[in-house]
Each structure stands twice: as structure tokens, then as C-alpha cells.
Coordinates of C-alpha atoms and ligand atoms in Angstrom, one line a residue:
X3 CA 25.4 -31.9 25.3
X4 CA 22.4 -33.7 23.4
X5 CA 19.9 -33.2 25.8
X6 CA 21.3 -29.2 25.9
X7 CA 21.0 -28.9 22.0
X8 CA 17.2 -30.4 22.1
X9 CA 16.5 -27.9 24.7
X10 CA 17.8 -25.0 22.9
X11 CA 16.1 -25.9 19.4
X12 CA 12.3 -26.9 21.9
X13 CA 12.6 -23.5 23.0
X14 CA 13.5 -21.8 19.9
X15 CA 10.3 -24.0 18.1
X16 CA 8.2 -23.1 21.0
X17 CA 9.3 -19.3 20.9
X18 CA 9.2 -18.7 17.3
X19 CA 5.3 -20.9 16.9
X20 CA 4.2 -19.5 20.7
X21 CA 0.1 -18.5 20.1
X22 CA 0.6 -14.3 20.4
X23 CA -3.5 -13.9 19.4
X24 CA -5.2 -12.2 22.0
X25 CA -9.2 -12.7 21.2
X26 CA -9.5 -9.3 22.9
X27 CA -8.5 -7.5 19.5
X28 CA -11.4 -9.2 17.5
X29 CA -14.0 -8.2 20.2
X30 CA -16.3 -5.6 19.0
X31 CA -14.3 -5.8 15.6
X32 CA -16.5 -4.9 12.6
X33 CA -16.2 -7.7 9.5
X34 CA -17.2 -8.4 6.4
X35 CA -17.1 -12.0 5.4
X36 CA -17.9 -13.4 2.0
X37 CA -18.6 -17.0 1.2
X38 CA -20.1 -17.1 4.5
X39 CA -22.9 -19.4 4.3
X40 CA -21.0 -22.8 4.2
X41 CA -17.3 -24.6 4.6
X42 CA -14.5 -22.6 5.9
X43 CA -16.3 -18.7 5.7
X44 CA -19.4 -20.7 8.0
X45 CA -17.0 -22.1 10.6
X46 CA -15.4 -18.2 10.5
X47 CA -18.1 -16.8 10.9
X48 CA -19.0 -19.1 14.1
X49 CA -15.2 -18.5 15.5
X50 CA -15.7 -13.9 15.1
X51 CA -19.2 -14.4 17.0
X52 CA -17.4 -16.9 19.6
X53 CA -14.8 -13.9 19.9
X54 CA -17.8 -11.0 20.0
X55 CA -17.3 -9.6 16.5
X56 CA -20.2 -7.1 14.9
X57 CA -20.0 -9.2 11.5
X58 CA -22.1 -9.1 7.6
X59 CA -22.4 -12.2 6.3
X60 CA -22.7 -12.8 2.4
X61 CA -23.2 -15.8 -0.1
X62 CA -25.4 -15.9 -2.4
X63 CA -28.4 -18.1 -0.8
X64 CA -30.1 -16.4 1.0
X65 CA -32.4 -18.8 3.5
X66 CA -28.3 -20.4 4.1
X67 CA -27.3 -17.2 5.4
X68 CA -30.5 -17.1 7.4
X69 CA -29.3 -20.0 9.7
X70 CA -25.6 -19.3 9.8
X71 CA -26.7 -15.8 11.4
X72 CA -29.1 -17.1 14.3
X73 CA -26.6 -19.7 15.0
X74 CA -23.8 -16.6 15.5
X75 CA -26.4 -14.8 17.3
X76 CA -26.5 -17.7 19.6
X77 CA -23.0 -18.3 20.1
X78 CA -22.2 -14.8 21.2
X79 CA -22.1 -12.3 18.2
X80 CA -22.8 -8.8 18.8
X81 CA -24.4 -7.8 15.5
X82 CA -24.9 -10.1 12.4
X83 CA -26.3 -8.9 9.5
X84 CA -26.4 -10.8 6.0
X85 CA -27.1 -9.6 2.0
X86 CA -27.4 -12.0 0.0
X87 CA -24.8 -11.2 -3.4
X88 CA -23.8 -13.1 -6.4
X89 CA -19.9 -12.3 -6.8
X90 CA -20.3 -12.7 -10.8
X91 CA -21.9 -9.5 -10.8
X92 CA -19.8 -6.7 -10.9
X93 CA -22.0 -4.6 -9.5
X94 CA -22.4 -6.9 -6.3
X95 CA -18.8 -5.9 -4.9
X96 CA -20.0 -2.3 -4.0
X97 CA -23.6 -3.0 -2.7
X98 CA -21.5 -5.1 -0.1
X99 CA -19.4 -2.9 0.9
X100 CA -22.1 0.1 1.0
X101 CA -24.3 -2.3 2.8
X102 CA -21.6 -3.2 5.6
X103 CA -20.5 0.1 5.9
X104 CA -24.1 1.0 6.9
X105 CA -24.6 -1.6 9.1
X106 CA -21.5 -1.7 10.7
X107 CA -20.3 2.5 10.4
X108 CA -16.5 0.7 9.3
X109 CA -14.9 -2.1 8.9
X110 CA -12.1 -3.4 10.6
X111 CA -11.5 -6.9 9.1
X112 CA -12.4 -7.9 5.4
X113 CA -12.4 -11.6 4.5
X114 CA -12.5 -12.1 1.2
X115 CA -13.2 -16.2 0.7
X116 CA -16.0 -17.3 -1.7
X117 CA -15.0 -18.8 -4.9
X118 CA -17.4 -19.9 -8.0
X119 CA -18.3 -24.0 -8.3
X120 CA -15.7 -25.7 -10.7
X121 CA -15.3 -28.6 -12.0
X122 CA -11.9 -30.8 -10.3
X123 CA -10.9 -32.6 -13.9
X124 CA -8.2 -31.8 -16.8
X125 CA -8.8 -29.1 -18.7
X126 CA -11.8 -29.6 -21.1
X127 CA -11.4 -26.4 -23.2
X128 CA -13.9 -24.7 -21.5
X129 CA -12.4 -20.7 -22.3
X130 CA -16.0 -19.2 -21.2
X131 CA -16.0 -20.8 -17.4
X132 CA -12.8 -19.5 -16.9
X133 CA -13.7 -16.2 -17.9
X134 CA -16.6 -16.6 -15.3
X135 CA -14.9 -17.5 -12.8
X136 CA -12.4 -14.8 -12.7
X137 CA -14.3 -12.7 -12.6
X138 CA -16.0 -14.6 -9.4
X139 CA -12.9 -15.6 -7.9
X140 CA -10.5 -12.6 -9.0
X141 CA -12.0 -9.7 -10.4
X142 CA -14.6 -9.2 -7.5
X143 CA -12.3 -9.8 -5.3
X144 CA -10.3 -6.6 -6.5
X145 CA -13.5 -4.9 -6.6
X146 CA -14.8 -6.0 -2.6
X147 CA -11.0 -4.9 -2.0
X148 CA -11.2 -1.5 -3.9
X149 CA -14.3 -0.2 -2.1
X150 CA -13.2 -1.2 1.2
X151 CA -9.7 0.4 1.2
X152 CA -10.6 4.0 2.4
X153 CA -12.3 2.5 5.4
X154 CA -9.9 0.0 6.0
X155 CA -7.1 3.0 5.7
X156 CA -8.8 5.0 8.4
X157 CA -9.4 2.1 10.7
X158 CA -6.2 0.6 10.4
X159 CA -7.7 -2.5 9.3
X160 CA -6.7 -6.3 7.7
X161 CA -7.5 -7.2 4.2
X162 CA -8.0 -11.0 4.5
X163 CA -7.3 -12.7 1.2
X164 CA -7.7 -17.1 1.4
X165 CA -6.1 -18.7 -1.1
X166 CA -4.6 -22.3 -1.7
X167 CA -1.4 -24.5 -2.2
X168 CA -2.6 -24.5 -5.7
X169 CA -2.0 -20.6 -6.1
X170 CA 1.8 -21.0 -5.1
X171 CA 2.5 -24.4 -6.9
X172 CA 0.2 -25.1 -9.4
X173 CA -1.6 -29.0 -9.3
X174 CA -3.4 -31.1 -12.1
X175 CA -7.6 -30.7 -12.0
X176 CA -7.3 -27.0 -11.0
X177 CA -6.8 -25.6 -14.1
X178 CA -8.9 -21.9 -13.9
X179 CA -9.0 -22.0 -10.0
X180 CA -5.2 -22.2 -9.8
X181 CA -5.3 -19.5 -12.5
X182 CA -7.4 -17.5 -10.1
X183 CA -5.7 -18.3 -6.9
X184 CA -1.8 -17.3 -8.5
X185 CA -3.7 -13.7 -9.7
X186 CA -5.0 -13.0 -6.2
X187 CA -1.4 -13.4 -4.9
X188 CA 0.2 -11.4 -8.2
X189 CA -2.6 -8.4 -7.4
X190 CA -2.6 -8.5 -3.3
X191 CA 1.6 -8.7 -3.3
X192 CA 1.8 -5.9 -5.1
X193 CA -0.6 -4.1 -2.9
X194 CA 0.9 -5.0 -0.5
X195 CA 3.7 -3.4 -1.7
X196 CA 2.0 0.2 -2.6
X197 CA 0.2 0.6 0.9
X198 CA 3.6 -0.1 2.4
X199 CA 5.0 2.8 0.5
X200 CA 2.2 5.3 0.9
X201 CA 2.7 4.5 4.8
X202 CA -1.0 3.3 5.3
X203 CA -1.5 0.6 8.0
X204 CA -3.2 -1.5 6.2
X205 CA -1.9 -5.4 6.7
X206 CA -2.9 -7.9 3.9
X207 CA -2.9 -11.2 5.3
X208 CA -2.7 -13.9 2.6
X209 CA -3.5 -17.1 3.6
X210 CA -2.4 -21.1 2.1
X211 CA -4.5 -23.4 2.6
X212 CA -3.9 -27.6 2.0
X213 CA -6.7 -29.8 1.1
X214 CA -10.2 -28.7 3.8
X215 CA -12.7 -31.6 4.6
X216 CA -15.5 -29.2 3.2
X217 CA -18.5 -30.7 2.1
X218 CA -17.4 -28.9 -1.1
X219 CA -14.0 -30.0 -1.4
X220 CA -14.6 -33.7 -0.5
X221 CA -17.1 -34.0 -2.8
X222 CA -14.6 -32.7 -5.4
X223 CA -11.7 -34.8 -4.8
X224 CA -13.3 -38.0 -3.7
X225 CA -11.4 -41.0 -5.6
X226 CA -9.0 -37.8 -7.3
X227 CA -6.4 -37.1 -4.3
X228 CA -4.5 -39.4 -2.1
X229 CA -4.3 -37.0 0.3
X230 CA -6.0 -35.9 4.3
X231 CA -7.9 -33.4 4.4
X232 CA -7.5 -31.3 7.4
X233 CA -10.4 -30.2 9.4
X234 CA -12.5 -26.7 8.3
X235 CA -13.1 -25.5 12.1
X236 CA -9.4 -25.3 12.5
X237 CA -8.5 -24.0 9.3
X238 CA -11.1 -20.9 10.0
X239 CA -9.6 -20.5 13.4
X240 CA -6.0 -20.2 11.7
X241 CA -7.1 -17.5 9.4
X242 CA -8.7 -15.7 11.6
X243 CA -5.7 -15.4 14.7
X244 CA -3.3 -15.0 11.7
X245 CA -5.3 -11.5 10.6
X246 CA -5.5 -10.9 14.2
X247 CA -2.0 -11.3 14.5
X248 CA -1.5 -9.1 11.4
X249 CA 0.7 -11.6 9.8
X250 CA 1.7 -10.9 6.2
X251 CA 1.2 -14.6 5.1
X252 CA -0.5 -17.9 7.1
X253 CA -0.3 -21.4 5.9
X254 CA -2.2 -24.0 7.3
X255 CA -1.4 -27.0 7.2
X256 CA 1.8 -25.3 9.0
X257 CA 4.2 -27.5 6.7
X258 CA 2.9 -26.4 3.4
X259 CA 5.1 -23.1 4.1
X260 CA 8.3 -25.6 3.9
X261 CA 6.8 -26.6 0.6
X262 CA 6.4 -23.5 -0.9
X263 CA 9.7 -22.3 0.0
X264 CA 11.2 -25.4 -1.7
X265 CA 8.8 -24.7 -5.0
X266 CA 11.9 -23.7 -7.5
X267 CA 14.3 -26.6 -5.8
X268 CA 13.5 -29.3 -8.6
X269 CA 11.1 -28.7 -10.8
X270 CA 10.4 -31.8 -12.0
X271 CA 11.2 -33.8 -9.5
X272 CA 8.7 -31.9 -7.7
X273 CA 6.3 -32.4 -10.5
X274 CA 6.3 -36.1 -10.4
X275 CA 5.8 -35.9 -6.8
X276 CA 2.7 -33.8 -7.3
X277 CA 1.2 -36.3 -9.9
X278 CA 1.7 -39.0 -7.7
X279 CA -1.1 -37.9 -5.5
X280 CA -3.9 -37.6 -8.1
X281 CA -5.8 -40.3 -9.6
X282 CA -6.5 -39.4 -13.0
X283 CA -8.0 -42.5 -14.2
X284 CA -11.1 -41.3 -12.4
X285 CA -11.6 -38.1 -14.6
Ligands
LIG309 P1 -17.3 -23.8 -0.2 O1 -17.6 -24.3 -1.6 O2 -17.7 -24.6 1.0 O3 -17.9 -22.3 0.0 C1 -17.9 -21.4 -1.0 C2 -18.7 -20.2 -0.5 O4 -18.7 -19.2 -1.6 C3 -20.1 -20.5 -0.1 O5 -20.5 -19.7 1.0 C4 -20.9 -20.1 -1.4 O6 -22.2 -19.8 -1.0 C5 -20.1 -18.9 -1.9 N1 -20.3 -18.7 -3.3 C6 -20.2 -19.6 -4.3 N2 -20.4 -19.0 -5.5 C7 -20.6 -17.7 -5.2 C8 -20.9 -16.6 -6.1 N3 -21.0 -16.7 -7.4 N4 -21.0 -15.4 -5.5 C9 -20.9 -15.2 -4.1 N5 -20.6 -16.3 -3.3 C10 -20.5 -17.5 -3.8 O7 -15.7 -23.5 -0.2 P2 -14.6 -23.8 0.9 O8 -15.1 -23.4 2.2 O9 -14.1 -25.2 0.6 O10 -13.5 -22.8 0.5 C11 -13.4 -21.5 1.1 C12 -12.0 -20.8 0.6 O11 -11.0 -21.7 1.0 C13 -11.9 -20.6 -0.9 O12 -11.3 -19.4 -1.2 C14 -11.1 -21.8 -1.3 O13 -10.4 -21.5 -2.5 C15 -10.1 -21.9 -0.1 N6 -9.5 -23.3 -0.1 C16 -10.3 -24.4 0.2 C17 -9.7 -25.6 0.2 C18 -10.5 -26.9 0.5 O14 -10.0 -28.0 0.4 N7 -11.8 -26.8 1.0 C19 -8.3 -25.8 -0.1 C20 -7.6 -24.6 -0.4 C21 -8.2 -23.4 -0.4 P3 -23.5 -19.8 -1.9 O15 -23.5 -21.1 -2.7 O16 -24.6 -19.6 -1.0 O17 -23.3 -18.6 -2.8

């Protein structure tokens, strides 16, 4: 009866985490990809060309984005373009999407991933870099999202938003970038919400993301965070079948979803076990 029971609940894991992407629905697919020229939007940008994908990259730097394209030239992409855009403009959300649009003729998948360097320490008072990076991390990604809804409408496309553990249960050291991270999932639920009732076909997949061995992030948190990183390759891979897959919300690692639905549980409980993982007598 045991060995019945672990059967049942094998097959009943296997069927409800079984791998339904089919790399066929990204070939020829037409995306834009920002914070492209390093970490997790790189290694994307080296899965969509593995997979055929007509793709613009954009970052800001400008000889980066130069190698990331020949390299997704080499591994199989069918057109890469670049523009090089500094998201703390506003004006730089709408010259990206013009330019896509251009190069591309539509837009299937939008991947909305850069965010603005921040410091990883307790809150120093700094009112002014928060502003910034808002606007870097939120308000231009309302903007990139805003002037690529009409294509995505007609295409029936995905609006790819990546976000973090830290902007569904807030941590210490992340002060404005948790601040940034909850707005993107206040302003893309509700979204969510609206296209839904206006019947447009337009799937926002939101994804949560654990600690990424990024050159970036380890950098960060070296000494800070007793905690593994998981690996960037993967993490880009995950993203990318999840908007595939049209799914309305991917978490990777897979067990941060537990988490999350546990959030409200015990509150401060929880919150001691948070604080146990961060060093703060390195800040
Ligand atoms: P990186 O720091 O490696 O990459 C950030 C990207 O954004 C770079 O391409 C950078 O290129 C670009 N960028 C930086 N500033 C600007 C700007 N002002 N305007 C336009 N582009 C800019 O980040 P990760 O790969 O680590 O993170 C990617 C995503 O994953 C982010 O949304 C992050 O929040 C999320 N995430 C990452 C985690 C991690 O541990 N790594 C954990 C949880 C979530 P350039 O400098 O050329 O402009």
C-alpha cells in the first residue's frame, strides 16, 4: 500500500512539473530584451538565439552589447540587432520600442529585466537614489510596457516582467530595490487584471527569482548572505520556457513559490528567519 501511495504522489509530481515547452513556439519569435548585455538578460539572450529567435538587444554599453550579439549570431540567432538606452531616461522607453518595432515589424515577447546599480547595505537616507532608481527600475518599465502593448495585443504576445523574492517578501540591504520590485508586481497584477477583462491575449508572465551567481549579484552579497546562489544559465532558461509556456507566474528556485505562499503564516517568526541569513556586521 506504501509503494502504491509513492507511486501515485511520483506520478502526480511528475504530471503536474512535466516540461510542456516546445522550443518550436520561440523560433522565429520577435523579442525585445532589456538588460541584455550581462547576467541573467546575456545568458537569455544566448538561450532565444539557441532556440532561433529574431531578437533587439539593449543595455546601456554599447561595445557590451557589441559581443553579446556576434556571440547570438554565432549560436544560431536569426536576426540580432542592439541600441544602446539608458533606462533613467524617460525618453529611452519609446526609442526602444520604435527601434524594435522597425527592426523586427512586431514583437512577440517583451523582457523587461535591467535594473539600476544599488548599493546591498541598510538604508543610509539616501531619498534621491531611490527616486532614481524608480524610475530605472519601475517607471521605465511601465513606460517599455505601455508602448509595446498595441503590438503585443495584435500579436498575441507575453509581457515578461523579472522580479525577485525580495518583491514578494521584503529582505534587509534591499531597501529601494525591494521597493521597486513590490511596485512592478502591484502595477503588472493589476494589468493583468484589465487585459483579462478587455479580452486581449496578452499573458504577463511574472517571474521570482532566489539569489543568481551573477557577476553582479555576487559581488553584492559577498560576506552579506548565507545563502547558494543558483546558477544564471538556468535561471534565463526558466524564464524564458515559463513565457513560452504562457504561465502567469514562474519562480525559480522552484521552492521559493512554497515560501511565498507561506509569507502571511508568521510574520515574525518568518522575520527572524530572514535575518538569520544576512551578515550585517559587514555593512
Ligand atoms: P546585472 O547587474 O548582471 O545586469 C543588469 C543589466 O541591466 C545589465 O545588462 C546592465 O547593462 C543593465 N542596466 C544597468 N543600468 C541600466 C540603465 N540605467 N539603463 C538600462 N540598462 C541598465 O543583473 P542580474 O542579471 O543579476 O539581474 C537581472 C534581473 O534579475 C534583474 O531584474 C534583477 O532584479 C533580477 N534578479 C536577480 C537576482 C540575482 O541574484 N542576480 C536575484 C533576483 C532577481 P549596462 O550596464 O550595459 O547598462
Amino acid at each position: 500500500k506504501m509503494l502504491c501511495a509513492a507511486a501515485v504522489i511520483a506520478g502526480l509530481l511528475a504530471f503536474f512539473w512535466r516540461d510542456t515547452f516546445n522550443p518550436d513556439s520561440i523560433a522565429g519569435a520577435r523579442v525585445l530584451l532589456t538588460g541584455a548585455s550581462t547576467g541573467i538578460g546575456e545568458q537569455m539572450a544566448y538561450h532565444y538565439s539557441r532556440f532561433g529567435a529574431e531578437i533587439v538587444l539593449t543595455a546601456r554599453r554599447e561595445t557590451v552589447l557589441q559581443k553579446v550579439m556576434e556571440k547570438c549570431l554565432q549560436l544560431g540567432a536569426e536576426k540580432v540587432f542592439y541600441i544602446p538606452a539608458d533606462m533613467s531616461s524617460p525618453q529611452a522607453p519609446e526609442e526602444v520600442v520604435q527601434f524594435a518595432l522597425k527592426k523586427l515589424g512586431g514583437l512577440d515577447h517583451l523582457v523587461l529585466n535591467h535594473i539600476g546599480v544599488t548599493p546591498f547595505q541598510m538604508w543610509d537616507g539616501d531619498v534621491n537614489h531611490t527616486r532614481w532608481l524608480m524610475q530605472v527600475n519601475f517607471h521605465s518599465y511601465v513606460a517599455l510596457a505601455s508602448a509595446a502593448l498595441p503590438i503585443l495585443t495584435e500579436s498575441k504576445g507575453v509581457l515578461t516582467v523579472v522580479s525577485s523574492l525580495t518583491g514578494k517578501i521584503s529582505t534587509p540591504f534591499t531597501t529601494s530595490y525591494s521597493a521597486t520590485k513590490f511596485a512592478l508586481d502591484g502595477f503588472f497584477s493589476s494589468l493583468r487584471h484589465e487585459l483579462t477583462m478587455q479580452k486581449k491575449d496578452v499573458c504577463i508572465t511574472f517571474c521570482v527569482l532566489g539569489l543568481i551567481d551573477t557577476e553582479a549579484a555576487m559581488e553584492k552579497t559577498r560576506d552579506k548572505v548565507y545563502m547558494s546562489p543558483s546558477p544564471a544559465a538556468e535561471a534565463a532558461l526558466t524564464i524564458i520556457k515559463g513565457a513560452a509556456n504562457r504561465e502567469r507566474e514562474i519562480f525559480y528556485p522552484w521552492w521559493l513559490e512554497l515560501i511565498c505562499r507561506l509569507r502571511d503564516w508568521f510574520p515574525s517568526h518568518r522575520d527572524v528567519v530572514i535575518q538569520s541569513f544576512y551578515n550585517h556586521t559587514s555593512t
